[in-house]
Short mmCIF file of C-alpha atoms in Angstrom, two decimals:
data_model
loop_
_atom_site.label_atom_id
_atom_site.label_comp_id
_atom_site.label_asym_id
_atom_site.label_seq_id
_atom_site.Cartn_x
_atom_site.Cartn_y
_atom_site.Cartn_z
CA UNK A 1 0.35 0.10 -0.32
CA UNK A 2 1.25 3.46 -1.10
CA UNK A 3 0.20 6.53 0.87
CA UNK A 4 0.93 10.48 1.11
CA UNK A 5 -0.21 12.28 4.01
CA UNK A 6 -0.48 16.17 3.81
CA UNK A 7 1.95 16.02 0.95
CA UNK A 8 2.61 19.82 0.03
CA UNK A 9 5.20 20.88 -2.70
CA UNK A 10 5.67 25.08 -3.48
CA UNK A 11 8.35 26.44 -5.77
CA UNK A 12 9.61 29.96 -5.50
CA UNK A 13 8.29 32.30 -8.54
CA UNK A 14 9.15 36.21 -9.06
CA UNK A 15 10.15 36.47 -5.40
CA UNK A 16 6.73 34.77 -4.52
CA UNK A 17 5.69 31.15 -3.12
CA UNK A 18 3.84 29.13 -5.76
CA UNK A 19 1.62 25.64 -4.45
CA UNK A 20 2.11 23.37 -6.75
CA UNK A 21 0.66 20.60 -4.59
CA UNK A 22 -1.40 21.26 -1.96
CA UNK A 23 -2.15 18.81 1.64
CA UNK A 24 -2.81 15.88 -1.28
CA UNK A 25 -3.28 12.64 1.25
CA UNK A 26 -4.32 9.21 -1.30
CA UNK A 27 -3.93 5.97 -0.74
CA UNK A 28 -3.52 3.34 -2.90
CA UNK A 29 -4.09 -0.06 -2.45
CA UNK A 30 -2.15 -3.06 -3.68
CA UNK A 31 -3.47 -4.17 -6.92
CA UNK A 32 -5.19 -0.95 -7.67
CA UNK A 33 -5.44 0.28 -10.86
CA UNK A 34 -5.80 4.42 -10.39
CA UNK A 35 -5.70 6.67 -13.07
CA UNK A 36 -5.28 10.37 -12.17
CA UNK A 37 -6.32 13.10 -14.58
CA UNK A 38 -7.42 16.53 -14.62
CA UNK A 39 -6.11 19.97 -16.40
CA UNK A 40 -2.34 20.63 -17.26
CA UNK A 41 -0.66 22.25 -14.46
CA UNK A 42 -2.82 20.82 -11.71
CA UNK A 43 -0.31 19.19 -10.14
CA UNK A 44 -0.74 15.26 -11.34
CA UNK A 45 3.01 14.98 -12.99
CA UNK A 46 4.72 16.80 -10.09
CA UNK A 47 2.67 14.68 -7.45
CA UNK A 48 3.96 11.14 -9.16
CA UNK A 49 7.53 12.57 -9.58
CA UNK A 50 6.66 12.85 -5.58
CA UNK A 51 6.28 9.03 -5.17
CA UNK A 52 9.87 8.06 -6.89
CA UNK A 53 11.59 10.65 -5.14
CA UNK A 54 12.00 12.68 -8.33
CA UNK A 55 10.77 15.76 -6.33
CA UNK A 56 10.95 15.99 -2.91
CA UNK A 57 7.68 17.30 -1.28
CA UNK A 58 8.00 20.35 0.68
CA UNK A 59 6.07 19.27 3.60
CA UNK A 60 4.18 15.88 4.35
CA UNK A 61 5.17 12.14 4.60
CA UNK A 62 4.94 9.06 1.99
CA UNK A 63 4.66 5.72 3.57
CA UNK A 64 5.32 2.38 1.36
CA UNK A 65 4.13 -0.51 3.00
CA UNK A 66 3.69 1.55 6.91
CA UNK A 67 7.08 2.18 5.86
CA UNK A 68 8.07 6.09 5.78
CA UNK A 69 9.95 6.80 2.34
CA UNK A 70 10.08 10.11 2.01
CA UNK A 71 13.74 10.47 2.67
CA UNK A 72 14.43 8.00 0.68
CA UNK A 73 16.09 8.52 -3.07
CA UNK A 74 15.06 7.28 -6.21
CA UNK A 75 17.72 4.02 -5.88
CA UNK A 76 15.77 2.95 -2.86
CA UNK A 77 12.48 3.76 -4.03
CA UNK A 78 12.99 1.42 -7.30
CA UNK A 79 14.81 -1.36 -5.18
CA UNK A 80 11.86 -1.47 -2.51
CA UNK A 81 9.32 -1.56 -5.56
CA UNK A 82 8.26 1.54 -7.12
CA UNK A 83 8.74 2.39 -11.03
CA UNK A 84 8.13 4.95 -13.17
CA UNK A 85 7.40 5.74 -17.12
CA UNK A 86 8.34 9.31 -18.19
CA UNK A 87 6.25 10.99 -19.78
CA UNK A 88 9.27 12.40 -22.21
CA UNK A 89 11.73 9.39 -22.67
CA UNK A 90 15.27 10.50 -22.24
CA UNK A 91 18.01 9.16 -25.01
CA UNK A 92 21.08 7.68 -24.19
CA UNK A 93 23.72 7.45 -26.64
CA UNK A 94 25.71 4.37 -26.32
CA UNK A 95 23.18 2.14 -24.48
CA UNK A 96 21.51 -0.24 -26.45
CA UNK A 97 17.28 -1.20 -25.60
CA UNK A 98 18.97 -4.43 -24.75
CA UNK A 99 21.19 -2.68 -22.03
CA UNK A 100 17.98 -0.79 -20.78
CA UNK A 101 15.85 -3.63 -20.76
CA UNK A 102 19.02 -5.61 -18.16
CA UNK A 103 19.50 -2.40 -16.08
CA UNK A 104 15.74 -2.84 -15.35
CA UNK A 105 16.05 -6.32 -14.44
CA UNK A 106 14.39 -8.28 -17.89
CA UNK A 107 16.19 -12.01 -18.11
CA UNK A 108 14.50 -11.98 -21.73
CA UNK A 109 14.70 -8.35 -22.75
CA UNK A 110 13.15 -9.34 -26.25
CA UNK A 111 9.84 -10.53 -24.13
CA UNK A 112 8.99 -7.07 -22.81
CA UNK A 113 9.57 -5.14 -26.70
CA UNK A 114 7.06 -8.08 -28.25
CA UNK A 115 4.84 -6.78 -25.13
CA UNK A 116 5.25 -3.29 -26.73
CA UNK A 117 4.31 -4.40 -30.25
CA UNK A 118 8.21 -3.75 -30.78
CA UNK A 119 10.17 -6.57 -33.26
CA UNK A 120 13.14 -7.87 -30.80
CA UNK A 121 15.31 -8.46 -33.81
CA UNK A 122 14.91 -5.10 -35.34
CA UNK A 123 15.13 -2.79 -31.83
CA UNK A 124 17.44 -4.98 -29.41
CA UNK A 125 20.44 -3.93 -30.19
CA UNK A 126 19.35 -0.14 -31.48
CA UNK A 127 21.13 2.70 -29.62
CA UNK A 128 18.24 4.67 -27.13
CA UNK A 129 19.58 7.69 -29.46
CA UNK A 130 18.04 10.47 -32.23
CA UNK A 131 17.67 7.38 -34.48
CA UNK A 132 14.10 6.26 -32.81
CA UNK A 133 11.18 7.87 -33.21
CA UNK A 134 8.97 9.92 -30.12
CA UNK A 135 6.85 7.01 -30.65
CA UNK A 136 9.48 4.17 -30.86
CA UNK A 137 11.43 5.52 -27.34
CA UNK A 138 8.32 5.80 -25.71
CA UNK A 139 7.34 2.00 -25.99
CA UNK A 140 10.74 1.03 -25.12
CA UNK A 141 10.43 3.78 -21.72
CA UNK A 142 7.04 1.66 -20.77
CA UNK A 143 8.61 -1.63 -21.96
CA UNK A 144 11.56 -0.81 -19.19
CA UNK A 145 8.69 -0.39 -16.26
CA UNK A 146 7.11 -3.51 -17.38
CA UNK A 147 10.59 -5.34 -17.01
CA UNK A 148 10.97 -3.73 -13.78
CA UNK A 149 8.07 -5.79 -12.73
CA UNK A 150 7.86 -3.66 -9.50
CA UNK A 151 4.96 -3.84 -6.74
CA UNK A 152 3.66 -0.04 -8.08
CA UNK A 153 4.23 0.97 -11.69
CA UNK A 154 3.74 4.87 -12.39
CA UNK A 155 3.36 5.96 -15.64
CA UNK A 156 3.24 9.62 -16.37
CA UNK A 157 1.01 9.78 -19.33
CA UNK A 158 1.98 6.49 -21.69
CA UNK A 159 -0.49 7.32 -24.54
CA UNK A 160 1.40 10.36 -25.68
CA UNK A 161 3.24 9.73 -28.87
CA UNK A 162 1.95 6.55 -29.20
CA UNK A 163 0.13 5.84 -32.63
CA UNK A 164 -3.43 4.19 -32.66
CA UNK A 165 -2.38 0.73 -33.39
CA UNK A 166 -0.13 0.43 -30.48
CA UNK A 167 -2.79 2.24 -28.32
CA UNK A 168 -4.85 -1.32 -28.07
CA UNK A 169 -1.80 -2.96 -27.24
CA UNK A 170 -1.04 -0.33 -24.46
CA UNK A 171 -4.54 -1.03 -22.76
CA UNK A 172 -4.26 -4.76 -22.92
CA UNK A 173 -0.90 -3.98 -21.43
CA UNK A 174 -2.50 -2.58 -18.68
CA UNK A 175 -5.26 -4.48 -18.36
CA UNK A 176 -2.45 -7.61 -17.78
CA UNK A 177 -0.57 -5.82 -15.47
CA UNK A 178 -3.35 -4.79 -13.13
CA UNK A 179 -3.97 -8.60 -12.22
CA UNK A 180 -0.71 -8.16 -9.64
CA UNK A 181 0.30 -4.82 -9.60
CA UNK A 182 -0.32 -1.25 -8.00
CA UNK A 183 -1.09 1.01 -11.16
CA UNK A 184 -0.80 4.59 -11.12
CA UNK A 185 -1.26 5.85 -14.89
CA UNK A 186 -1.78 9.67 -15.55
CA UNK A 187 -3.72 10.10 -18.68
CA UNK A 188 -6.78 11.94 -20.57
CA UNK A 189 -7.82 9.02 -22.60
CA UNK A 190 -11.31 7.42 -21.69
CA UNK A 191 -10.03 3.75 -22.76
CA UNK A 192 -7.49 3.57 -20.33
CA UNK A 193 -9.60 5.49 -17.70
CA UNK A 194 -12.28 3.02 -18.31
CA UNK A 195 -10.37 0.18 -17.58
CA UNK A 196 -9.63 1.44 -14.08
CA UNK A 197 -10.70 0.73 -10.51
CA UNK A 198 -10.78 4.78 -9.45
CA UNK A 199 -10.21 7.83 -11.04
CA UNK A 200 -8.82 11.00 -9.72
CA UNK A 201 -9.21 14.48 -10.63
CA UNK A 202 -6.41 16.95 -9.94
CA UNK A 203 -7.35 20.42 -10.22
CA UNK A 204 -5.07 23.40 -8.96
CA UNK A 205 -2.93 20.99 -7.04
CA UNK A 206 -5.54 19.71 -5.16
CA UNK A 207 -7.57 16.14 -5.17
CA UNK A 208 -11.05 17.48 -6.79
CA UNK A 209 -13.06 14.17 -7.43
CA UNK A 210 -12.41 10.38 -6.15
CA UNK A 211 -14.63 8.38 -8.32
CA UNK A 212 -15.55 5.58 -10.59
CA UNK A 213 -14.63 5.70 -14.07
CA UNK A 214 -18.33 5.45 -14.74
CA UNK A 215 -19.12 8.61 -13.10
CA UNK A 216 -16.13 10.34 -14.42
CA UNK A 217 -17.39 9.03 -18.10
CA UNK A 218 -20.84 9.97 -17.40
CA UNK A 219 -19.70 13.45 -16.91
CA UNK A 220 -18.26 14.10 -13.31
CA UNK A 221 -14.98 15.84 -14.68
CA UNK B 1 48.40 -20.44 -29.31
CA UNK B 2 51.75 -20.88 -27.46
CA UNK B 3 52.46 -20.18 -24.08
CA UNK B 4 55.65 -17.90 -23.82
CA UNK B 5 57.71 -16.41 -20.56
CA UNK B 6 55.91 -12.84 -19.73
CA UNK B 7 56.03 -11.69 -16.54
CA UNK B 8 52.33 -11.07 -14.65
CA UNK B 9 52.55 -7.68 -15.46
CA UNK B 10 53.51 -7.92 -18.88
CA UNK B 11 50.57 -10.11 -19.53
CA UNK B 12 48.27 -7.88 -17.68
CA UNK B 13 49.26 -5.09 -20.03
CA UNK B 14 48.97 -7.54 -23.28
CA UNK B 15 45.90 -8.37 -22.22
CA UNK B 16 44.77 -4.68 -22.08
CA UNK B 17 45.90 -3.61 -25.12
CA UNK B 18 45.84 -6.41 -27.77
CA UNK B 19 43.54 -8.54 -25.81
CA UNK B 20 46.12 -11.39 -25.64
CA UNK B 21 47.41 -13.99 -22.96
CA UNK B 22 49.64 -15.69 -25.59
CA UNK B 23 51.69 -15.61 -28.33
CA UNK B 24 48.87 -14.81 -31.40
CA UNK B 25 49.20 -17.03 -34.45
CA UNK B 26 50.30 -15.03 -38.05
CA UNK B 27 52.75 -12.48 -37.98
CA UNK B 28 54.08 -10.75 -34.60
CA UNK B 29 56.83 -8.42 -33.00
CA UNK B 30 56.79 -8.31 -29.42
CA UNK B 31 58.44 -4.92 -28.33
CA UNK B 32 59.18 -4.83 -24.67
CA UNK B 33 61.62 -2.13 -23.00
CA UNK B 34 62.67 -0.87 -26.08
CA UNK B 35 63.63 -4.72 -27.25
CA UNK B 36 62.13 -7.36 -29.68
CA UNK B 37 61.61 -9.95 -27.77
CA UNK B 38 59.49 -12.17 -30.04
CA UNK B 39 58.91 -12.05 -33.48
CA UNK B 40 58.11 -14.15 -36.42
CA UNK B 41 56.95 -13.29 -39.88
CA UNK B 42 54.65 -15.59 -41.84
CA UNK B 43 54.37 -17.15 -45.59
CA UNK B 44 52.93 -13.47 -46.40
CA UNK B 45 53.65 -11.06 -44.15
CA UNK B 46 57.28 -10.11 -43.61
CA UNK B 47 58.15 -8.59 -40.17
CA UNK B 48 61.63 -7.09 -40.39
CA UNK B 49 63.83 -4.68 -38.13
CA UNK B 50 65.36 -1.60 -39.73
CA UNK B 51 66.99 0.97 -37.91
CA UNK B 52 65.39 0.06 -34.42
CA UNK B 53 61.92 0.34 -36.21
CA UNK B 54 59.61 -2.31 -37.95
CA UNK B 55 59.64 -2.92 -41.43
CA UNK B 56 56.40 -5.07 -42.40
CA UNK B 57 55.87 -6.21 -45.68
CA UNK B 58 52.29 -7.71 -46.40
CA UNK B 59 52.29 -9.39 -49.87
CA UNK B 60 49.70 -8.73 -52.56
CA UNK B 61 46.38 -10.82 -52.77
CA UNK B 62 47.13 -11.60 -49.15
CA UNK B 63 43.70 -12.40 -47.50
CA UNK B 64 42.48 -12.67 -43.80
CA UNK B 65 45.33 -12.24 -42.01
CA UNK B 66 46.83 -10.31 -39.04
CA UNK B 67 49.98 -9.26 -37.38
CA UNK B 68 50.60 -7.93 -33.90
CA UNK B 69 53.19 -5.45 -32.75
CA UNK B 70 52.17 -4.64 -29.19
CA UNK B 71 54.56 -2.58 -27.11
CA UNK B 72 55.22 -2.59 -23.20
CA UNK B 73 56.94 -0.47 -21.31
CA UNK B 74 57.90 -1.81 -17.91
CA UNK B 75 60.94 -0.27 -16.65
CA UNK B 76 60.35 3.54 -15.36
CA UNK B 77 62.30 6.29 -16.94
CA UNK B 78 62.54 4.64 -20.61
CA UNK B 79 61.92 6.85 -23.44
CA UNK B 80 61.80 5.59 -26.98
CA UNK B 81 60.62 7.02 -30.27
CA UNK B 82 60.35 3.99 -32.47
CA UNK B 83 59.41 4.34 -36.44
CA UNK B 84 57.47 1.14 -38.10
CA UNK B 85 56.39 1.32 -41.59
CA UNK B 86 53.95 -0.81 -43.24
CA UNK B 87 53.97 -1.75 -46.85
CA UNK B 88 50.43 -3.43 -47.79
CA UNK B 89 50.48 -5.06 -51.20
CA UNK B 90 47.13 -4.32 -53.47
CA UNK B 91 44.36 -6.76 -53.06
CA UNK B 92 44.76 -7.73 -49.37
CA UNK B 93 42.55 -7.81 -46.59
CA UNK B 94 44.38 -7.83 -43.37
CA UNK B 95 44.27 -6.60 -39.47
CA UNK B 96 46.77 -4.52 -37.87
CA UNK B 97 47.11 -4.92 -34.22
CA UNK B 98 48.85 -2.20 -32.40
CA UNK B 99 49.13 -1.38 -29.27
CA UNK B 100 50.99 -0.12 -26.52
CA UNK B 101 51.18 -0.22 -22.62
CA UNK B 102 52.99 1.65 -19.90
CA UNK B 103 53.47 0.31 -16.37
CA UNK B 104 55.28 2.83 -14.10
CA UNK B 105 55.70 2.46 -10.77
CA UNK B 106 58.73 4.36 -10.01
CA UNK B 107 59.63 7.71 -10.18
CA UNK B 108 60.83 8.92 -13.20
CA UNK B 109 58.77 9.50 -16.43
CA UNK B 110 58.40 7.06 -19.15
CA UNK B 111 57.79 8.42 -22.59
CA UNK B 112 56.91 6.11 -26.04
CA UNK B 113 56.03 7.97 -29.15
CA UNK B 114 55.78 5.25 -32.21
CA UNK B 115 55.22 6.91 -35.32
CA UNK B 116 53.71 4.55 -38.17
CA UNK B 117 53.16 4.48 -41.43
CA UNK B 118 50.64 2.32 -43.76
CA UNK B 119 51.16 2.77 -47.20
CA UNK B 120 47.84 0.78 -48.24
CA UNK B 121 47.83 -1.03 -51.85
CA UNK B 122 45.02 -0.97 -54.25
CA UNK B 123 41.97 -2.48 -53.47
CA UNK B 124 42.78 -3.32 -49.90
CA UNK B 125 40.79 -3.73 -46.96
CA UNK B 126 42.63 -2.49 -43.49
CA UNK B 127 41.68 -2.90 -39.71
CA UNK B 128 43.76 -1.23 -37.42
CA UNK B 129 43.73 -1.46 -33.94
CA UNK B 130 45.47 0.52 -31.66
CA UNK B 131 44.97 0.77 -27.84
CA UNK B 132 46.92 2.78 -25.42
CA UNK B 133 46.77 2.15 -21.63
CA UNK B 134 48.50 2.87 -18.46
CA UNK B 135 49.21 1.15 -14.89
CA UNK B 136 51.53 1.55 -11.74
CA UNK B 137 50.89 3.97 -8.85
CA UNK B 138 54.88 5.63 -9.66
CA UNK B 139 55.23 8.98 -9.29
CA UNK B 140 56.81 9.25 -12.93
CA UNK B 141 54.69 10.25 -15.69
CA UNK B 142 52.99 7.55 -18.30
CA UNK B 143 53.14 9.46 -22.15
CA UNK B 144 51.86 8.09 -24.80
CA UNK B 145 52.76 10.20 -28.48
CA UNK B 146 51.46 8.44 -31.61
CA UNK B 147 51.70 9.63 -34.78
CA UNK B 148 49.94 7.15 -37.53
CA UNK B 149 50.17 8.54 -41.26
CA UNK B 150 48.20 6.52 -43.55
CA UNK B 151 48.71 6.51 -47.57
CA UNK B 152 45.52 5.30 -49.06
CA UNK B 153 45.71 3.96 -52.75
CA UNK B 154 42.83 3.80 -55.22
CA UNK B 155 39.52 1.78 -53.40
CA UNK B 156 41.01 0.82 -50.71
CA UNK B 157 39.26 0.88 -47.41
CA UNK B 158 41.32 1.50 -44.60
CA UNK B 159 39.54 1.33 -40.46
CA UNK B 160 41.04 2.62 -37.93
CA UNK B 161 40.22 1.76 -34.24
CA UNK B 162 42.06 4.17 -31.46
CA UNK B 163 41.22 3.78 -28.14
CA UNK B 164 42.62 5.25 -25.31
CA UNK B 165 40.92 4.64 -21.90
CA UNK B 166 43.01 4.37 -18.63
CA UNK B 167 45.79 5.52 -16.79
CA UNK B 168 47.64 7.57 -19.63
CA UNK B 169 49.12 10.50 -18.49
CA UNK B 170 49.89 12.50 -20.95
CA UNK B 171 49.19 11.95 -24.83
CA UNK B 172 49.18 13.86 -28.20
CA UNK B 173 48.15 11.75 -30.84
CA UNK B 174 48.23 12.64 -34.37
CA UNK B 175 46.88 10.90 -37.23
CA UNK B 176 47.10 12.15 -40.86
CA UNK B 177 46.01 10.40 -44.00
CA UNK B 178 46.01 11.43 -47.91
CA UNK B 179 43.04 9.12 -49.99
CA UNK B 180 43.03 8.62 -53.68
CA UNK B 181 40.37 7.66 -55.77
CA UNK B 182 37.77 5.92 -53.93
CA UNK B 183 39.55 5.38 -51.22
CA UNK B 184 37.88 5.16 -47.90
CA UNK B 185 38.58 5.65 -44.32
CA UNK B 186 36.84 4.91 -41.03
CA UNK B 187 38.33 6.27 -37.64
CA UNK B 188 36.94 5.56 -34.71
CA UNK B 189 38.54 7.49 -31.75
CA UNK B 190 37.61 6.62 -27.39
CA UNK B 191 39.42 9.00 -25.15
CA UNK B 192 39.00 9.45 -21.66
CA UNK B 193 40.84 11.28 -19.22
CA UNK B 194 40.83 11.72 -15.43
CA UNK B 195 43.23 13.21 -12.58
CA UNK B 196 45.27 15.63 -14.04
CA UNK B 197 45.52 13.90 -17.49
CA UNK B 198 45.88 16.02 -20.60
CA UNK B 199 45.46 14.17 -24.24
CA UNK B 200 45.51 15.85 -27.44
CA UNK B 201 44.05 14.72 -30.53
CA UNK B 202 44.66 15.80 -33.96
CA UNK B 203 43.15 13.73 -36.81
CA UNK B 204 43.89 15.46 -40.58
CA UNK B 205 42.79 13.80 -43.56
CA UNK B 206 43.49 15.07 -47.16
CA UNK B 207 40.82 13.83 -49.95
CA UNK B 208 42.92 13.97 -52.76
CA UNK B 209 40.94 11.53 -55.04
CA UNK B 210 37.41 11.16 -56.61
CA UNK B 211 34.70 9.96 -54.53
CA UNK B 212 37.64 9.98 -52.05
CA UNK B 213 35.35 9.76 -48.03
CA UNK B 214 36.47 9.98 -44.75
CA UNK B 215 34.32 9.47 -41.73
CA UNK B 216 35.51 10.51 -38.26
CA UNK B 217 33.90 9.22 -34.92
CA UNK B 218 35.15 10.83 -31.69
CA UNK B 219 33.86 10.21 -28.46
CA UNK B 220 35.30 11.24 -25.40
CA UNK B 221 35.03 11.58 -21.82
CA UNK B 222 36.75 14.07 -19.64
CA UNK B 223 37.13 13.37 -15.53
CA UNK B 224 38.10 15.67 -12.63
CA UNK B 225 40.83 17.98 -13.71
CA UNK B 226 41.84 16.86 -16.90
CA UNK B 227 42.16 18.72 -19.94
CA UNK B 228 41.48 17.36 -23.49
CA UNK B 229 42.02 18.80 -27.02
CA UNK B 230 40.51 17.39 -30.52
CA UNK B 231 41.21 18.96 -34.02
CA UNK B 232 39.81 17.57 -36.93
CA UNK B 233 41.06 18.92 -40.15
CA UNK B 234 39.15 17.60 -43.31
CA UNK B 235 40.47 18.92 -46.40
CA UNK B 236 38.64 18.35 -49.59
CA UNK B 237 40.68 18.80 -53.13
CA UNK B 238 38.60 16.66 -55.13
CA UNK B 239 34.56 15.27 -55.39
CA UNK B 240 34.63 13.98 -52.18
CA UNK B 241 32.78 13.11 -48.75
CA UNK B 242 34.37 14.18 -45.34
CA UNK B 243 32.38 13.81 -42.05
CA UNK B 244 33.21 14.12 -38.69
CA UNK B 245 31.77 14.10 -35.19
CA UNK B 246 33.12 14.78 -32.13
CA UNK B 247 30.72 14.30 -28.61
CA UNK B 248 32.31 14.57 -25.15
CA UNK B 249 30.82 14.41 -21.86
CA UNK B 250 32.49 17.06 -19.66
CA UNK B 251 33.02 16.09 -15.76
CA UNK B 252 33.95 17.63 -12.70
CA UNK B 253 36.31 20.81 -13.43
CA UNK B 254 37.72 19.19 -16.89
CA UNK B 255 38.17 21.10 -19.65
CA UNK B 256 37.45 20.21 -23.34
CA UNK B 257 38.24 21.79 -27.06
CA UNK B 258 36.92 21.13 -29.95
CA UNK B 259 38.17 22.38 -32.89
CA UNK B 260 36.54 21.70 -36.20
CA UNK B 261 37.98 22.40 -39.56
CA UNK B 262 37.14 21.93 -42.99
CA UNK B 263 38.77 23.14 -46.09
CA UNK B 264 37.04 22.74 -49.28
CA UNK B 265 39.52 23.14 -52.49
CA UNK B 266 36.72 21.95 -54.93
CA UNK B 267 33.36 23.09 -55.30
CA UNK B 268 32.37 19.18 -55.31
CA UNK B 269 33.92 18.58 -51.60
CA UNK B 270 30.69 17.41 -49.49
CA UNK B 271 32.47 18.31 -45.48
CA UNK B 272 30.02 17.87 -42.46
CA UNK B 273 30.99 18.43 -39.47
CA UNK B 274 29.51 17.96 -35.96
CA UNK B 275 30.63 18.61 -32.45
CA UNK B 276 28.69 18.37 -29.19
CA UNK B 277 30.55 19.42 -26.02
CA UNK B 278 28.36 18.55 -22.48
CA UNK B 279 27.85 17.24 -19.30
CA UNK B 280 25.61 14.40 -18.77
CA UNK B 281 21.89 15.16 -18.32
CA UNK B 282 20.59 14.94 -15.41
CA UNK B 283 17.67 12.76 -17.01
CA UNK B 284 19.82 10.12 -18.36
CA UNK B 285 20.95 9.92 -14.55
CA UNK B 286 17.68 10.00 -13.28
CA UNK B 287 16.18 7.51 -15.70
CA UNK B 288 18.52 5.10 -14.89
CA UNK B 289 18.17 5.40 -11.21
CA UNK B 290 14.89 4.86 -11.30
CA UNK B 291 15.65 1.10 -12.48
CA UNK B 292 17.44 0.63 -9.34
CA UNK B 293 20.93 1.81 -10.41
CA UNK B 294 22.60 4.28 -7.68
CA UNK B 295 23.82 8.05 -9.24
CA UNK B 296 27.59 6.31 -9.52
CA UNK B 297 26.63 3.46 -11.35
CA UNK B 298 24.53 5.18 -13.48
CA UNK B 299 27.42 7.56 -14.06
CA UNK B 300 29.54 4.47 -14.74
CA UNK B 301 26.54 3.13 -17.32
CA UNK B 302 26.71 5.86 -19.64
CA UNK B 303 30.48 6.72 -19.63
CA UNK B 304 30.98 3.13 -20.39
CA UNK B 305 28.51 3.20 -23.08
CA UNK B 306 29.33 6.05 -24.51
CA UNK B 307 33.01 4.78 -25.04
CA UNK B 308 31.59 1.78 -26.12
#
């Protein structure tokens, strides 16, 4: 179980303090599939980055299976069982797709490429560099998180840059993963929202609603 | 392969610079502390000593053969300049494995200046490996200064892998080449400096012939307070293509200077230079940390991959 208690985050902007996250307390039960949605700038990405340790909250606590992990760094959160798929995947010259998946812990890297609809023969030995398209990079990013096989998997807008064909694959990937992982996914896509257990709507750095997918689709937006 | 009587240190260095534990097959010369300790010619490759350096003649038509010419300096204070010349016949396909390792645990400086000249015949394919390596904690400096000259005849193809990853305190490497019609040269250079090391590399290519091409790929990492400079000069005197790419990762308080120079002397010369210097991007480290690596592990993965 992953839990945040009164999580806040603010930045200094033009000499003034600006609140990005305001006192967020949420609970993510084991093997739950939660979609976080809401307008741009509502604090969704910052919130999930706090969960991974990429952003340090100004106030509040993060508990993972009862343990306070607020001061743990990214590496130790990853080792404890949290993984994170970036909205904008990075390129790393000299690191091959195979290397990345092996670092992530994949014993059979080919299997994870197939899951995201990429042919291992064509992609395993390629560098994660500018020679790959945005969509390809994104799928490799998702594969690297699936390869972690961690208890909690966080995806920041996994649909961004993914074409229609692979979008079906993506939905299937999440359907399978939700059986034995906690999934926290930032998404605006109805097809992803539909298969979630819960939808959390962010607005202006706060939680506006915690509702079911049905309620969300019927118009509680 | 037969076993040979090298010391443990010499074996360690050989493993690093030419990937060998024992005497290789084919032609070779092992130079240790200023002397040729073991030398062999093959049916198609003659290895002779002339004025203290090597003269290597490779017969026309020689295919799939190699010549190893590693150099080891394991005595402190040794300073030497060695000139090796390769006469490579037409229509050959050969591999030259050079490389130099210095072990210096004393207080005097050890210096090896290697001048290699390669005359590459028509239609020949040559792969040239040169790895430089230093070890030993002595106060004496370890310096390696190679000068490599390549004269490539019509339709030949030369690929050079030049690598210096560890332990060399100062280096000045100069690589000159002249290419005739349809000759092609590919240079892959990998350079890493740390501590107070300095490295300077000049690669100058003259594209003399029609349809001659050169492709230079240099990747460098400068750590600590080390200093590097990379100068690439491509001169196009005909209808030709030249491309050089210099990528450097700069860390700590290191300094890196990249000086590209393109000199087109023909309207049909197509010359391109790309250069980029920057630190390891924070997002790259963050990504690898989310996969369970520590910051230090992430940095070394990125550097090792970059220099591979």
